Each structure stands twice: as C-alpha cells, then as structure tokens.
Amino acid sequence: MSSLRDVAHLAGVSLSTVSRVINSSAFVKPQTARRVEEAIKKLNYKPNLMASGLKSKSSRLIGVVIPTLSLPTFVSLIQNVSEYCHKFDYEVVLGQHHDNPEEELKIVDGFVRRNVDGLLLSLACDESRVLDFLHSSDVTTVIFDRAIKDSPLNSVVLNNHLAGRLAGDHLAGLGHKRIACISGPTSVRLSRERLKGFVDALTDNGIDLSQRNVEEGDFGYEAGYHRAFEIFANADENYPTAVWAQNDMMALGVIRCLHELGLKVPRDVSVMGMDNNFLTEITSPKLTTIEQPLCKMAEQAFDFFRTAKTMPHRQKVFTFEPKLIVRESTMPPANA
C-alpha cells in the first residue's frame, strides 16, 4: 500500500505539499498540484480520512458489512452487534454489498480509510477480493456467517453441515421419501455445506435426493416462490411431499407458491426453513426451522474486537451449533 512519502517522492515535492493538495489548500501552484494528483493516481494512494494525529487513537467505530438488510437474519445481527457496541461505547457504521465483490471491496476500503477499530464482514462470495486487502491491514476483522475455508482471518460461523443433517433427519424421520431442497447461492460456501449435510442425512436414511428436486435460490422470498414453482408446477402425482429451504424467507416463498397451486401445508407438503427469524412464529402455519444462535454469535464476534490488543495474532474460528425448532409446517406424509 502506497504512502504519503511515496507520493511526495514521485511528484518531487515535500510531504507538506502533498498534504496541502489532499486538503485542497489554495497555497499550492496549479502545476505542482497536478504533479501531486498524477502521482496519487499512478500509485493508487488513498489517504486515511482521519487526521494523521488521531491515528494512534481509537475511532470507536465498528464497520459491519453484510449482504443486505432485506433479510431478517442480518437485521437481527445488526441489532445484536449494536447492543454490544453501545454497551462498550462503540458506534456501528453499516455497508451492504448485495453479493457484489466489487461493491464489497469499495465499502471495506472506505471503512479502513475511516480508521474503524474493527470490521465484521459477511462475505459476498467465496471468490471475494477483499481478503487479501484485509490481511495486509491492521484492522481487526471478523468474518461472520459467510466464511471460506482456511481464511487467514478470525471467523464466527455456524456448523452448516450439521444444520443440513438436522433438516434431513427431521423430514426423513417423519416418513418423507420424496423430498426437495432450495439452496442458497452455491457461490457461498455455507450453502454447499448445508446441502451436503442434507444429502448425507437423507442418504443415511436410504433416501435419494433427486437432482430435479434441487433448485438454487438467493435467500430471498421471491426466489423461494419461483424455485418452488419450478419444482411443483409441472410435477405429476409423485410431487415432493416435503421441502427444505435453506433460509426462512425462501421457505415462506415456498408456502405462498404451494398455496397458489392448491396444495396445503403441511397436509400435502411439509415445509421447513432455517434461521428462526421473527416471522417463523407469526406466519400460518408456524414454520419448522433450524435456529442460528445469532445473539451468542454476535457476542463472540464483538469479543474479538474487545480483546484484539491482548490476544496473540493467530487465526481463530468459533463454530456454533444449530438447533431444530419443530412447529406446525411439518408432519408425516398423508400416505405414511
């Protein structure tokens, strides 16, 4: 990463001149300012937005970068992290990357230049470009929920393979044989881990998950609706009697689709989700789901920030266990 001194050397001016250009001082000749600006552009220098005299002090800011606020899971995450931040006199600054790696890098770069004390990041995808950038930064960073294998950064994650197993074992245990799954985006590791656990559980119960009954979604309500339509609209009488959607919002979209197709939940088709967000208990029927302990996960993530200066510099991964929550949307198939 280029420094102020590098810019000054390339432009052939003093450090103070570079500083005056950056701060739009009127006391710099136009031709000199152009040389400095050209050097800044060539070196891709990005000045810290905090005054240099404040660099040694805490900004009391925690940057949180998530996919979107349209999903209740991330709303709950923000609420929980904010509570811990306020308790210890920190403030949260928020960015949404919408699964776009370029936007993710732009947001993180901006937060680092604002001299945040820590970053809590749910990655855009497994090919995220931000990890190398963060590894060279001295900002304490915690990867939350969407981590990648062998990440050099601290991570707080769920045992997603077990989540898939819990879902598969529950539906198989009820007697379902024809089962469908709507996954999250396969570009995200946790979606593949959940699907692998689901398939493993079904296989252990002697059930083959047909590829035609597996659809990829994006964790959104509309994706659940449309992917379910692709599975059920043209199905014969041997349609699936159970569906696991890899989050609650897609599960609610599945229920809407089934209702429009004249299929009752759970009498005709059992539906279950994942996350245990606040909608699961107010929808009809109440949704069977897999719970993530978001409050405890947020607490652990914030604990990384508070103890960063006293902890040895090594990667740590905290893995939390999911829990099956059985409600009204699942039951044995009618012909069981």
Short mmCIF file of C-alpha atoms in Angstrom, two decimals:
data_model
loop_
_atom_site.label_atom_id
_atom_site.label_comp_id
_atom_site.label_asym_id
_atom_site.label_seq_id
_atom_site.Cartn_x
_atom_site.Cartn_y
_atom_site.Cartn_z
CA MET A 1 0.00 0.00 0.00
CA SER A 2 1.47 3.36 -1.09
CA SER A 3 2.31 6.01 1.49
CA LEU A 4 2.28 9.79 1.60
CA ARG A 5 6.08 9.69 1.34
CA ASP A 6 5.85 7.62 -1.89
CA VAL A 7 3.59 10.26 -3.43
CA ALA A 8 5.91 13.07 -2.39
CA HIS A 9 8.95 11.26 -3.86
CA LEU A 10 7.24 10.55 -7.21
CA ALA A 11 5.92 14.10 -7.53
CA GLY A 12 9.23 15.64 -6.42
CA VAL A 13 7.67 17.71 -3.64
CA SER A 14 7.64 17.81 0.16
CA LEU A 15 5.30 15.87 2.41
CA SER A 16 3.64 19.10 3.47
CA THR A 17 2.91 19.98 -0.17
CA VAL A 18 1.20 16.62 -0.72
CA SER A 19 -0.83 17.20 2.44
CA ARG A 20 -1.90 20.66 1.23
CA VAL A 21 -3.05 19.20 -2.12
CA ILE A 22 -5.02 16.46 -0.41
CA ASN A 23 -6.68 19.02 1.83
CA SER A 24 -7.40 21.37 -1.13
CA SER A 25 -5.22 24.18 0.17
CA ALA A 26 -5.09 27.31 -2.02
CA PHE A 27 -1.36 27.75 -1.33
CA VAL A 28 -0.13 25.31 -3.99
CA LYS A 29 0.75 26.26 -7.57
CA PRO A 30 -1.58 24.64 -10.14
CA GLN A 31 1.26 22.84 -11.96
CA THR A 32 2.56 21.45 -8.65
CA ALA A 33 -0.93 20.30 -7.66
CA ARG A 34 -1.27 18.49 -11.00
CA ARG A 35 2.01 16.61 -10.41
CA VAL A 36 0.83 15.51 -6.98
CA GLU A 37 -2.58 14.44 -8.30
CA GLU A 38 -0.93 12.45 -11.09
CA ALA A 39 1.35 10.73 -8.55
CA ILE A 40 -1.63 9.91 -6.34
CA LYS A 41 -3.46 8.38 -9.29
CA LYS A 42 -0.43 6.41 -10.51
CA LEU A 43 0.30 4.98 -7.06
CA ASN A 44 -3.41 4.44 -6.29
CA TYR A 45 -2.77 6.22 -3.00
CA LYS A 46 -5.79 6.50 -0.72
CA PRO A 47 -5.33 8.83 2.24
CA ASN A 48 -6.72 7.89 5.61
CA LEU A 49 -9.79 10.03 6.15
CA MET A 50 -8.91 10.52 9.81
CA ALA A 51 -6.36 13.18 10.70
CA SER A 52 -2.88 11.68 10.98
CA GLY A 53 -2.56 13.00 14.52
CA LEU A 54 -5.53 10.83 15.51
CA LYS A 55 -4.23 7.57 14.04
CA SER A 56 -2.98 6.28 17.36
CA LYS A 57 -6.37 6.87 18.98
CA SER A 58 -9.48 4.75 18.79
CA SER A 59 -12.21 5.91 16.41
CA ARG A 60 -14.78 3.97 18.48
CA LEU A 61 -16.25 2.73 15.19
CA ILE A 62 -17.05 -0.86 14.16
CA GLY A 63 -17.73 -1.36 10.47
CA VAL A 64 -20.33 -4.01 9.67
CA VAL A 65 -20.55 -5.21 6.06
CA ILE A 66 -23.44 -7.52 5.18
CA PRO A 67 -25.19 -8.73 2.01
CA THR A 68 -28.47 -6.90 2.60
CA LEU A 69 -30.84 -5.52 5.21
CA SER A 70 -33.78 -7.11 3.37
CA LEU A 71 -33.15 -10.40 5.20
CA PRO A 72 -34.27 -10.59 8.86
CA THR A 73 -31.16 -12.60 9.76
CA PHE A 74 -28.91 -9.64 9.06
CA VAL A 75 -31.29 -7.21 10.72
CA SER A 76 -31.02 -9.35 13.87
CA LEU A 77 -27.25 -9.40 13.51
CA ILE A 78 -27.11 -5.60 13.34
CA GLN A 79 -29.39 -5.29 16.36
CA ASN A 80 -27.28 -7.66 18.44
CA VAL A 81 -23.94 -6.16 17.42
CA SER A 82 -25.27 -2.65 18.06
CA GLU A 83 -26.27 -3.61 21.59
CA TYR A 84 -22.75 -4.80 22.42
CA CYS A 85 -21.19 -1.80 20.71
CA HIS A 86 -23.28 0.69 22.67
CA LYS A 87 -22.56 -1.18 25.88
CA PHE A 88 -18.84 -0.52 25.39
CA ASP A 89 -19.23 2.94 23.84
CA TYR A 90 -18.68 2.00 20.19
CA GLU A 91 -20.75 3.04 17.19
CA VAL A 92 -21.72 0.91 14.18
CA VAL A 93 -21.22 2.01 10.59
CA LEU A 94 -23.04 -0.17 8.07
CA GLY A 95 -22.45 -1.23 4.47
CA GLN A 96 -24.42 -3.56 2.17
CA HIS A 97 -22.59 -5.28 -0.70
CA HIS A 98 -25.61 -7.09 -2.25
CA ASP A 99 -23.39 -10.10 -3.07
CA ASN A 100 -21.25 -7.90 -5.32
CA PRO A 101 -17.48 -8.41 -4.68
CA GLU A 102 -16.61 -5.05 -6.25
CA GLU A 103 -19.03 -3.19 -4.00
CA GLU A 104 -17.77 -5.18 -1.03
CA LEU A 105 -14.18 -4.11 -1.68
CA LYS A 106 -15.24 -0.48 -2.12
CA ILE A 107 -17.13 -0.46 1.20
CA VAL A 108 -14.33 -2.15 3.15
CA ASP A 109 -11.72 0.17 1.66
CA GLY A 110 -13.81 3.16 2.72
CA PHE A 111 -14.20 1.84 6.26
CA VAL A 112 -10.47 1.16 6.61
CA ARG A 113 -9.70 4.71 5.49
CA ARG A 114 -12.13 5.97 8.14
CA ASN A 115 -9.86 4.24 10.66
CA VAL A 116 -12.52 1.89 12.06
CA ASP A 117 -11.42 -0.10 15.10
CA GLY A 118 -12.86 -3.32 13.71
CA LEU A 119 -14.70 -4.90 10.79
CA LEU A 120 -17.44 -7.51 10.94
CA LEU A 121 -17.84 -8.96 7.46
CA SER A 122 -20.24 -11.43 5.85
CA LEU A 123 -18.56 -12.19 2.53
CA ALA A 124 -20.14 -11.56 -0.87
CA CYS A 125 -18.96 -14.95 -2.17
CA ASP A 126 -16.12 -17.45 -1.91
CA GLU A 127 -14.18 -15.51 -4.56
CA SER A 128 -14.29 -12.31 -2.53
CA ARG A 129 -11.43 -9.97 -3.44
CA VAL A 130 -11.40 -8.30 -0.05
CA LEU A 131 -9.50 -10.95 1.93
CA ASP A 132 -6.01 -10.14 0.62
CA PHE A 133 -6.68 -6.46 1.19
CA LEU A 134 -7.75 -7.09 4.79
CA HIS A 135 -4.88 -9.46 5.52
CA SER A 136 -2.44 -6.63 4.81
CA SER A 137 -4.44 -4.23 7.00
CA ASP A 138 -4.02 -3.83 10.75
CA VAL A 139 -7.79 -3.52 11.28
CA THR A 140 -9.18 -6.29 13.48
CA THR A 141 -11.53 -8.21 11.18
CA VAL A 142 -14.01 -10.96 11.96
CA ILE A 143 -15.67 -12.96 9.20
CA PHE A 144 -19.24 -13.71 10.24
CA ASP A 145 -21.57 -16.41 8.90
CA ARG A 146 -20.22 -16.45 5.35
CA ALA A 147 -16.64 -17.64 5.83
CA ILE A 148 -14.33 -19.50 3.48
CA LYS A 149 -12.12 -22.49 4.13
CA ASP A 150 -8.68 -21.70 5.54
CA SER A 151 -9.39 -17.99 5.88
CA PRO A 152 -6.46 -16.09 7.46
CA LEU A 153 -8.94 -14.03 9.48
CA ASN A 154 -10.88 -14.75 12.65
CA SER A 155 -14.29 -16.27 11.94
CA VAL A 156 -17.58 -16.80 13.75
CA VAL A 157 -19.65 -19.39 11.91
CA LEU A 158 -22.42 -21.93 12.24
CA ASN A 159 -21.96 -25.67 11.79
CA ASN A 160 -23.84 -25.59 8.48
CA HIS A 161 -23.24 -29.23 7.65
CA LEU A 162 -25.00 -30.16 10.90
CA ALA A 163 -27.83 -27.77 10.04
CA GLY A 164 -28.39 -29.70 6.83
CA ARG A 165 -28.27 -33.00 8.70
CA LEU A 166 -30.86 -31.81 11.21
CA ALA A 167 -33.21 -30.83 8.39
CA GLY A 168 -32.71 -34.11 6.53
CA ASP A 169 -33.10 -36.26 9.62
CA HIS A 170 -36.26 -34.42 10.65
CA LEU A 171 -38.04 -34.88 7.30
CA ALA A 172 -36.84 -38.47 6.89
CA GLY A 173 -37.88 -39.23 10.46
CA LEU A 174 -41.41 -38.10 9.67
CA GLY A 175 -41.54 -40.67 6.88
CA HIS A 176 -41.00 -38.46 3.82
CA LYS A 177 -39.35 -40.14 0.84
CA ARG A 178 -39.87 -37.60 -1.96
CA ILE A 179 -38.05 -34.51 -0.72
CA ALA A 180 -36.94 -31.25 -2.36
CA CYS A 181 -34.39 -28.60 -1.40
CA ILE A 182 -33.99 -24.96 -2.33
CA SER A 183 -30.42 -23.95 -1.55
CA GLY A 184 -28.79 -20.58 -1.14
CA PRO A 185 -26.35 -19.37 -3.82
CA THR A 186 -23.78 -22.10 -4.47
CA SER A 187 -21.08 -19.42 -4.79
CA VAL A 188 -21.29 -19.18 -0.99
CA ARG A 189 -19.65 -21.99 0.98
CA LEU A 190 -22.35 -22.28 3.66
CA SER A 191 -24.98 -23.13 1.00
CA ARG A 192 -22.89 -26.05 -0.21
CA GLU A 193 -22.21 -27.21 3.35
CA ARG A 194 -25.91 -27.16 4.20
CA LEU A 195 -26.77 -29.11 1.06
CA LYS A 196 -24.01 -31.65 1.74
CA GLY A 197 -25.32 -32.23 5.28
CA PHE A 198 -28.87 -32.56 3.96
CA VAL A 199 -27.86 -35.10 1.32
CA ASP A 200 -25.76 -37.06 3.84
CA ALA A 201 -28.69 -37.31 6.24
CA LEU A 202 -31.09 -38.45 3.52
CA THR A 203 -28.59 -40.98 2.22
CA ASP A 204 -28.14 -42.40 5.72
CA ASN A 205 -31.92 -42.82 5.82
CA GLY A 206 -31.99 -44.62 2.47
CA ILE A 207 -33.41 -41.65 0.54
CA ASP A 208 -32.12 -40.37 -2.79
CA LEU A 209 -32.45 -36.62 -3.32
CA SER A 210 -33.36 -36.30 -6.99
CA GLN A 211 -31.43 -33.58 -8.79
CA ARG A 212 -34.65 -32.34 -10.41
CA ASN A 213 -35.91 -31.52 -6.92
CA VAL A 214 -32.91 -29.32 -6.06
CA GLU A 215 -33.06 -25.64 -7.02
CA GLU A 216 -30.65 -22.78 -6.29
CA GLY A 217 -32.04 -19.60 -4.75
CA ASP A 218 -30.59 -16.38 -3.39
CA PHE A 219 -32.07 -16.44 0.15
CA GLY A 220 -34.86 -14.06 -0.90
CA TYR A 221 -38.62 -14.53 -0.58
CA GLU A 222 -39.20 -14.29 -4.34
CA ALA A 223 -36.53 -16.91 -5.02
CA GLY A 224 -38.32 -19.36 -2.74
CA TYR A 225 -41.58 -18.71 -4.57
CA HIS A 226 -40.16 -19.09 -8.09
CA ARG A 227 -37.91 -22.07 -7.37
CA ALA A 228 -40.83 -23.90 -5.72
CA PHE A 229 -42.94 -23.16 -8.78
CA GLU A 230 -40.29 -24.80 -10.98
CA ILE A 231 -40.39 -27.91 -8.79
CA PHE A 232 -44.16 -28.25 -8.32
CA ALA A 233 -45.95 -26.59 -11.24
CA ASN A 234 -45.26 -29.35 -13.76
CA ALA A 235 -44.94 -32.24 -11.31
CA ASP A 236 -47.14 -35.32 -11.61
CA GLU A 237 -48.85 -37.01 -8.69
CA ASN A 238 -45.42 -38.00 -7.40
CA TYR A 239 -44.56 -34.44 -6.39
CA PRO A 240 -42.32 -33.98 -3.33
CA THR A 241 -44.11 -34.27 -0.01
CA ALA A 242 -41.52 -32.14 1.82
CA VAL A 243 -39.28 -29.16 1.06
CA TRP A 244 -36.34 -27.72 2.95
CA ALA A 245 -35.47 -24.15 2.02
CA GLN A 246 -32.08 -23.05 3.32
CA ASN A 247 -33.49 -19.96 5.00
CA ASP A 248 -36.84 -18.85 6.39
CA MET A 249 -37.55 -16.20 3.76
CA MET A 250 -37.32 -18.72 0.92
CA ALA A 251 -39.46 -21.15 2.95
CA LEU A 252 -42.18 -18.50 3.21
CA GLY A 253 -41.97 -18.04 -0.56
CA VAL A 254 -42.42 -21.80 -0.96
CA ILE A 255 -45.56 -21.73 1.20
CA ARG A 256 -47.06 -18.94 -0.91
CA CYS A 257 -46.35 -20.91 -4.10
CA LEU A 258 -47.91 -24.10 -2.73
CA HIS A 259 -50.99 -22.16 -1.61
CA GLU A 260 -51.43 -20.75 -5.14
CA LEU A 261 -51.09 -24.26 -6.60
CA GLY A 262 -53.82 -25.54 -4.28
CA LEU A 263 -51.50 -27.60 -2.06
CA LYS A 264 -51.94 -27.39 1.70
CA VAL A 265 -49.05 -27.01 4.16
CA PRO A 266 -48.37 -29.34 5.91
CA ARG A 267 -51.20 -31.72 4.87
CA ASP A 268 -49.95 -32.08 1.28
CA VAL A 269 -46.41 -30.76 1.58
CA SER A 270 -44.27 -30.20 4.68
CA VAL A 271 -42.06 -27.08 4.55
CA MET A 272 -39.16 -26.12 6.77
CA GLY A 273 -36.69 -23.25 6.74
CA MET A 274 -33.59 -22.09 8.54
CA ASP A 275 -32.54 -19.17 10.81
CA ASN A 276 -35.60 -18.98 13.12
CA ASN A 277 -36.26 -15.33 12.34
CA PHE A 278 -39.16 -13.45 13.93
CA LEU A 279 -41.56 -14.28 11.05
CA THR A 280 -41.49 -18.02 11.77
CA GLU A 281 -43.90 -17.75 14.70
CA ILE A 282 -46.35 -15.28 13.16
CA THR A 283 -46.87 -16.97 9.81
CA SER A 284 -49.58 -19.59 9.30
CA PRO A 285 -48.72 -22.36 9.74
CA LYS A 286 -45.90 -21.58 12.16
CA LEU A 287 -42.66 -22.59 10.49
CA THR A 288 -40.46 -25.50 11.46
CA THR A 289 -36.88 -24.29 11.13
CA ILE A 290 -33.22 -24.60 12.11
CA GLU A 291 -32.12 -21.96 14.60
CA GLN A 292 -28.88 -19.98 14.45
CA PRO A 293 -27.85 -18.57 17.88
CA LEU A 294 -27.32 -15.10 16.42
CA CYS A 295 -27.12 -13.34 19.78
CA LYS A 296 -24.29 -15.58 21.00
CA MET A 297 -22.54 -15.38 17.63
CA ALA A 298 -22.67 -11.58 17.67
CA GLU A 299 -21.34 -11.53 21.23
CA GLN A 300 -18.40 -13.71 20.24
CA ALA A 301 -17.64 -11.54 17.21
CA PHE A 302 -17.62 -8.40 19.34
CA ASP A 303 -15.43 -10.17 21.90
CA PHE A 304 -12.75 -10.45 19.20
CA PHE A 305 -12.72 -6.67 18.88
CA ARG A 306 -12.52 -6.00 22.61
CA THR A 307 -9.66 -8.43 23.19
CA ALA A 308 -7.75 -7.83 19.94
CA LYS A 309 -4.87 -5.97 21.62
CA THR A 310 -4.30 -8.69 24.21
CA MET A 311 -4.85 -11.75 22.02
CA PRO A 312 -1.96 -13.41 20.19
CA HIS A 313 -2.09 -12.74 16.45
CA ARG A 314 -3.41 -16.04 15.18
CA GLN A 315 -6.47 -17.17 13.34
CA LYS A 316 -9.36 -18.42 15.46
CA VAL A 317 -12.61 -19.99 14.33
CA PHE A 318 -15.61 -20.17 16.64
CA THR A 319 -18.23 -22.63 15.40
CA PHE A 320 -21.72 -22.58 16.89
CA GLU A 321 -24.23 -25.41 16.83
CA PRO A 322 -27.66 -25.14 15.17
CA LYS A 323 -30.90 -26.33 16.80
CA LEU A 324 -34.03 -27.90 15.32
CA ILE A 325 -37.23 -25.97 16.13
CA VAL A 326 -40.33 -28.03 15.32
CA ARG A 327 -43.58 -26.14 14.73
CA GLU A 328 -46.69 -26.60 12.58
CA SER A 329 -45.38 -26.65 9.00
CA THR A 330 -44.10 -30.23 9.04
CA MET A 331 -45.90 -33.52 9.62
CA PRO A 332 -45.81 -37.11 8.32
CA PRO A 333 -46.92 -37.51 4.69
CA ALA A 334 -50.58 -38.36 4.20
CA ASN A 335 -49.81 -41.84 2.86
CA ALA A 336 -47.27 -42.71 5.56
#
